[in-house]
JSON list of C-alpha atoms in Angstrom, two decimals:
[
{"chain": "B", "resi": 1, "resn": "UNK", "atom": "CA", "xyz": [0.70, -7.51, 16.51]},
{"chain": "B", "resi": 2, "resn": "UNK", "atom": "CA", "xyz": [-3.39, -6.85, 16.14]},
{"chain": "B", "resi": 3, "resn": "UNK", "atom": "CA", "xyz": [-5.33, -8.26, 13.50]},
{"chain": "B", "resi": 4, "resn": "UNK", "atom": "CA", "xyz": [-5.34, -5.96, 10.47]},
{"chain": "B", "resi": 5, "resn": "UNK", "atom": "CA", "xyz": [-7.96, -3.02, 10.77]},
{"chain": "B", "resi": 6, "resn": "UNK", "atom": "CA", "xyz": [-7.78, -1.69, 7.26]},
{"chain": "B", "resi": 7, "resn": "UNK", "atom": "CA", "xyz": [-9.94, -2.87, 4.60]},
{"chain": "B", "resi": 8, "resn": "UNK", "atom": "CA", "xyz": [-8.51, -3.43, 1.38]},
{"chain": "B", "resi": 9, "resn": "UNK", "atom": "CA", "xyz": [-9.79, -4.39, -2.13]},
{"chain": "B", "resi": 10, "resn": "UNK", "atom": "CA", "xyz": [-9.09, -6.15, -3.78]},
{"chain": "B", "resi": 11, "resn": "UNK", "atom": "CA", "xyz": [-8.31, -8.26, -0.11]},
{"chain": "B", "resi": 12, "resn": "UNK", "atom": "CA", "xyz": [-5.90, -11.23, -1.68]},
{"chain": "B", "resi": 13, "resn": "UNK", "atom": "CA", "xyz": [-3.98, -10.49, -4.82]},
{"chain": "B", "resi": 14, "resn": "UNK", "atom": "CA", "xyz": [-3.05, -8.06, -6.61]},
{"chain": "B", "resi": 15, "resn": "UNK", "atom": "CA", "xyz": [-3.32, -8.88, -10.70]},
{"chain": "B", "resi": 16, "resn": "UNK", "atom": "CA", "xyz": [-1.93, -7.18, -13.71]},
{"chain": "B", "resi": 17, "resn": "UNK", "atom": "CA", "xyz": [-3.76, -8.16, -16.81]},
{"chain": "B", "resi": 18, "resn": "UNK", "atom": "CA", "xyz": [-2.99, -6.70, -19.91]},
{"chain": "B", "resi": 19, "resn": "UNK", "atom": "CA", "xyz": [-1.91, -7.00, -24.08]},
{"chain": "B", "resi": 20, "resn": "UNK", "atom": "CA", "xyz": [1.14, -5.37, -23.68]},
{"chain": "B", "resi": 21, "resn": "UNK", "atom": "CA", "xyz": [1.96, -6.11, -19.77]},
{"chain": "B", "resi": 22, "resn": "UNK", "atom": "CA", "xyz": [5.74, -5.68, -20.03]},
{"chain": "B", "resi": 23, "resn": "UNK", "atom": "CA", "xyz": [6.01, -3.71, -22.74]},
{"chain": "B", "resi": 24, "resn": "UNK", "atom": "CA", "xyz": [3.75, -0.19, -21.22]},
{"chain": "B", "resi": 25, "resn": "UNK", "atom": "CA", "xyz": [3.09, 0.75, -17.59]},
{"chain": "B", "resi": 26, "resn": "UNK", "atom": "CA", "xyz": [0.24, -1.60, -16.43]},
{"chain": "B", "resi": 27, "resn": "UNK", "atom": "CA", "xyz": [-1.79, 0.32, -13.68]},
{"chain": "B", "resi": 28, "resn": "UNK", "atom": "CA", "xyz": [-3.81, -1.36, -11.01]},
{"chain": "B", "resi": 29, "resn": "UNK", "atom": "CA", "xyz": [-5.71, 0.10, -8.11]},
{"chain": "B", "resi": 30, "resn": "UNK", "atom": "CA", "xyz": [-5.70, -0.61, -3.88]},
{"chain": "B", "resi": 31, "resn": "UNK", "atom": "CA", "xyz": [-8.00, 0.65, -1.92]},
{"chain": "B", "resi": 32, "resn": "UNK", "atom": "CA", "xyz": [-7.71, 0.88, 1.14]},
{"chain": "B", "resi": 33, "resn": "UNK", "atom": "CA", "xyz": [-10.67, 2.36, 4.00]},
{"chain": "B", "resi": 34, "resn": "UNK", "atom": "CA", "xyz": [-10.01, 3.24, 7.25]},
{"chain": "B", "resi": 35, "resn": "UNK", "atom": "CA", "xyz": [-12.92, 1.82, 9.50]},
{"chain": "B", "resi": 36, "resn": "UNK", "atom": "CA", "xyz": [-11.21, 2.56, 12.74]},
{"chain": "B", "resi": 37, "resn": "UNK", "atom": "CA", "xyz": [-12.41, 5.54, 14.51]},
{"chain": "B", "resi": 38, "resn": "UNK", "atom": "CA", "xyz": [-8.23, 6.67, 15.04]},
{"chain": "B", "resi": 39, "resn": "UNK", "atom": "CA", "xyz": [-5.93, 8.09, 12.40]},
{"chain": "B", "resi": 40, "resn": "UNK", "atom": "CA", "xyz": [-3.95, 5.84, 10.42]},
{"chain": "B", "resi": 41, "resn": "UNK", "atom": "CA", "xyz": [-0.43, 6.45, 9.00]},
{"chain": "B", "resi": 42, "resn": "UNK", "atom": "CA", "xyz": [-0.24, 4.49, 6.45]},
{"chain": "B", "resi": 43, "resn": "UNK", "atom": "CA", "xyz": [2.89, 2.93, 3.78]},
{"chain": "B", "resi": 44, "resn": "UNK", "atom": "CA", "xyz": [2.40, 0.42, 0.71]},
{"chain": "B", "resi": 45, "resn": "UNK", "atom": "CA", "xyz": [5.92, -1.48, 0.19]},
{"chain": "B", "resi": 46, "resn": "UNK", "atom": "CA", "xyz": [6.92, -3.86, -2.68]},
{"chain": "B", "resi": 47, "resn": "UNK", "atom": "CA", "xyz": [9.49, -6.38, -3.56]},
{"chain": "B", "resi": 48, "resn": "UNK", "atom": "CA", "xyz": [11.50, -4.45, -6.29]},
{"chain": "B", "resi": 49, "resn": "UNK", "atom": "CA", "xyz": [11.12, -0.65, -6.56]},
{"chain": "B", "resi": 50, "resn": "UNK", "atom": "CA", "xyz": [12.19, -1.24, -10.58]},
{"chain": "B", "resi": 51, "resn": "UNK", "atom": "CA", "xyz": [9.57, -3.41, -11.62]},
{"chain": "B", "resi": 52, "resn": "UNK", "atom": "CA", "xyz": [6.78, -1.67, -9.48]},
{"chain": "B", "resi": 53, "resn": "UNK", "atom": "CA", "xyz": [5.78, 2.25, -8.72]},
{"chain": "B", "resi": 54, "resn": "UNK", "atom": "CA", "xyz": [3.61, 3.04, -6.25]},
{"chain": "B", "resi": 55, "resn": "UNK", "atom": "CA", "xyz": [1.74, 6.07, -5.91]},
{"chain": "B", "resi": 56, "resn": "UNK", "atom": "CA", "xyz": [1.99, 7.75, -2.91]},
{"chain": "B", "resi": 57, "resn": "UNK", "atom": "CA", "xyz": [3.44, 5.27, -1.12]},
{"chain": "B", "resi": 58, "resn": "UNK", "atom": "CA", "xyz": [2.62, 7.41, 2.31]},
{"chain": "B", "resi": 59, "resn": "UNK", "atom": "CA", "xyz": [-0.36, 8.71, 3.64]},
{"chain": "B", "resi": 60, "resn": "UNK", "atom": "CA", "xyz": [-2.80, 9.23, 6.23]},
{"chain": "B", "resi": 61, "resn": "UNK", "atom": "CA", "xyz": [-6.35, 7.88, 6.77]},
{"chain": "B", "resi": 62, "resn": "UNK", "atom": "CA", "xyz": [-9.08, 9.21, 8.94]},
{"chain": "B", "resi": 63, "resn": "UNK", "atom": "CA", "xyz": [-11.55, 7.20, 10.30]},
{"chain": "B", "resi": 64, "resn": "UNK", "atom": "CA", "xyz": [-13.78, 6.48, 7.48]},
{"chain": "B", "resi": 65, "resn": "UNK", "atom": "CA", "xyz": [-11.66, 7.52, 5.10]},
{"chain": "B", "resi": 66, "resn": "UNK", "atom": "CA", "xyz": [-10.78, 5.60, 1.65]},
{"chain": "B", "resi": 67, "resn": "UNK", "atom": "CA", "xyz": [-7.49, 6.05, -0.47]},
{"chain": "B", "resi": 68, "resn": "UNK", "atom": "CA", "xyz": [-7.35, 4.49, -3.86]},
{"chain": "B", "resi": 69, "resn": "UNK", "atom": "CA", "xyz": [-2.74, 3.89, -4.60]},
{"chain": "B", "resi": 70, "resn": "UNK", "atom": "CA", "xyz": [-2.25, 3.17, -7.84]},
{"chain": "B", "resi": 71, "resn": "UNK", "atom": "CA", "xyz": [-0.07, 0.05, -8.61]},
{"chain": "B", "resi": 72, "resn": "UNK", "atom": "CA", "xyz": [1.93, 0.27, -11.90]},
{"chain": "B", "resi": 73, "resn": "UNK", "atom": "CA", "xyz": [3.49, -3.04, -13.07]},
{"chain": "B", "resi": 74, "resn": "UNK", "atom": "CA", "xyz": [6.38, -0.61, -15.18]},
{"chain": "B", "resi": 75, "resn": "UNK", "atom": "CA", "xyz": [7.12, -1.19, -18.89]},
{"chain": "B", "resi": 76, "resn": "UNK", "atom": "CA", "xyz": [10.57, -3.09, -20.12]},
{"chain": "B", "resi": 77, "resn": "UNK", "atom": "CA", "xyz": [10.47, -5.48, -17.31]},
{"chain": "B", "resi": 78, "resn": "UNK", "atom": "CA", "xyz": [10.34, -8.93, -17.36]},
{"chain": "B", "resi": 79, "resn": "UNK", "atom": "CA", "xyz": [6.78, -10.61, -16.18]},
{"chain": "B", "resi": 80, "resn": "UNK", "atom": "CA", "xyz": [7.63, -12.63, -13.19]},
{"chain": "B", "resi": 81, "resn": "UNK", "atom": "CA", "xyz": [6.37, -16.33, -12.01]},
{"chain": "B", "resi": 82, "resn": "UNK", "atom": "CA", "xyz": [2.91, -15.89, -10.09]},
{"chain": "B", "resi": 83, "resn": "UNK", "atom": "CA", "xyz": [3.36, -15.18, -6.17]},
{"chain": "B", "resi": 84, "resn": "UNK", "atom": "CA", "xyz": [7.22, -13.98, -6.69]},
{"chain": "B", "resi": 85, "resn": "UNK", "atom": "CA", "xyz": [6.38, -10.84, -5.83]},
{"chain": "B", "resi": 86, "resn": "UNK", "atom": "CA", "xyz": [4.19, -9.05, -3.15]},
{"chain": "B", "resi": 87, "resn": "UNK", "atom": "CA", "xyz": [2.73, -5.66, -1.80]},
{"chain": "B", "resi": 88, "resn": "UNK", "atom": "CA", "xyz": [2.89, -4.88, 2.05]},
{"chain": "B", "resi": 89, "resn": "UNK", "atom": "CA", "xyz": [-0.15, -2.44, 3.66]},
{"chain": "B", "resi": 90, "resn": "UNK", "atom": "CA", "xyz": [1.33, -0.92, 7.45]},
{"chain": "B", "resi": 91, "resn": "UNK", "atom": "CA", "xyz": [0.05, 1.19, 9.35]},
{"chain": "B", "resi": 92, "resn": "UNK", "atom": "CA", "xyz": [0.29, 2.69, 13.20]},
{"chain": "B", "resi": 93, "resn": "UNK", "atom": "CA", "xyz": [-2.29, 5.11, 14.94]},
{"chain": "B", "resi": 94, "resn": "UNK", "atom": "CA", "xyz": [-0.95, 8.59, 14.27]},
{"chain": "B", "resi": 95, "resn": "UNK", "atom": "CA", "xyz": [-3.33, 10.66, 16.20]},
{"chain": "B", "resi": 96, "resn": "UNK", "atom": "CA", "xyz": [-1.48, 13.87, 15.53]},
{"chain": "B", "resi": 97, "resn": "UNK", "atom": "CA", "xyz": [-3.51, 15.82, 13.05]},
{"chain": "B", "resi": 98, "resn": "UNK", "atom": "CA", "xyz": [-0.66, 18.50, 12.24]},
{"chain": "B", "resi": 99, "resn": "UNK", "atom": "CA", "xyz": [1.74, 15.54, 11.91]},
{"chain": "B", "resi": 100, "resn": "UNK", "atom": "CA", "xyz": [2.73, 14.61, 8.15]},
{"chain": "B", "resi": 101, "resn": "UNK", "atom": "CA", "xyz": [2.59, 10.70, 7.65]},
{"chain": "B", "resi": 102, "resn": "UNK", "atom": "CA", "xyz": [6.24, 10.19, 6.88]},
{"chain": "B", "resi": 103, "resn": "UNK", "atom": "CA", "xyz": [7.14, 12.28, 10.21]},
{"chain": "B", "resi": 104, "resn": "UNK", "atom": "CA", "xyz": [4.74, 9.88, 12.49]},
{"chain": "B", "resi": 105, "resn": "UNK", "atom": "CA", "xyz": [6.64, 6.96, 10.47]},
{"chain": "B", "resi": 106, "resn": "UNK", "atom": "CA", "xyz": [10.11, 8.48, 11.48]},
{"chain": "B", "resi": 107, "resn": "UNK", "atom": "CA", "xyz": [8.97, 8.99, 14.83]},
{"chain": "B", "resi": 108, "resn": "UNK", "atom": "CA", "xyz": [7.26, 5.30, 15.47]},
{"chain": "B", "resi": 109, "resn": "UNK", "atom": "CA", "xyz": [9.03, 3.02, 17.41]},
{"chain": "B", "resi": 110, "resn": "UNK", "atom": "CA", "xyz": [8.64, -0.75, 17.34]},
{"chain": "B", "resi": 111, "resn": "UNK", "atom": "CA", "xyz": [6.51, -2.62, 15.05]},
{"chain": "B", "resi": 112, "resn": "UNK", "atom": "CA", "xyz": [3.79, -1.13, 13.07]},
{"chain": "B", "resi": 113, "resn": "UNK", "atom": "CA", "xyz": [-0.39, -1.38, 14.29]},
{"chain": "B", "resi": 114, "resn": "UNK", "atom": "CA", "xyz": [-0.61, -4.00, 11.42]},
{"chain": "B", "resi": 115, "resn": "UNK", "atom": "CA", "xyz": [0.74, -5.74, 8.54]},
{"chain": "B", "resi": 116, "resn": "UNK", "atom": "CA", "xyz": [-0.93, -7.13, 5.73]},
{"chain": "B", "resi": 117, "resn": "UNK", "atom": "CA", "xyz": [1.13, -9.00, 2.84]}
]
């Protein structure tokens, strides 16, 4: 696997601050740019699908393009210990303009372009 491509910020952590964090949806934001000069399929993953919601979860970057996904820490759950849980950035080339980013996913063989966790 290359180094990761994608910019992201924030580029470490991800952190949920809030009054009520637990007890209403706490939304964050990821953004991620595309500096390559190729089409980017992209997918954010987490640890537990209950406590977290991410929105969209698939998409496509072209070069020079910028996505904000909004992270949403989801009310009635318990807050966990620091560094329990974490967010995963992929993406491979997907050069295919006509090609929907969940189609290049199902296509892709092998490991993705890059991971960042």
């Amino acid at each position: 696997m290359s180094d990761f491509a994608l910019k992201l910020d924030p580029t470490e952590r991800i952190t949920y601050i809030g009054k009520k964090l637990g007890e209403e949806p706490c939304p964050t934001i990821l953004k991620i740019t595309n500096p390559t000069s190729d089409r980017q399929a992209c997918k954010v993953k987490c640890t537990s699908n209950e406590m977290f919601r991410i929105r969209p979860p698939v998409f496509a970057l072209k070069p020079g393009e910028e996505i904000s996904v909004k992270l949403t820490f989801n009310a009635g759950k318990t807050i966990p210990d620091s560094g329990k849980h974490y967010f995963a950035v992929y993406y491979i080339k997907a050069t295919d303009e006509n090609k929907a980013p969940r189609a290049c996913w199902s296509d892709h063989k092998g490991d993705p372009t890059g991971t960042k966790r």
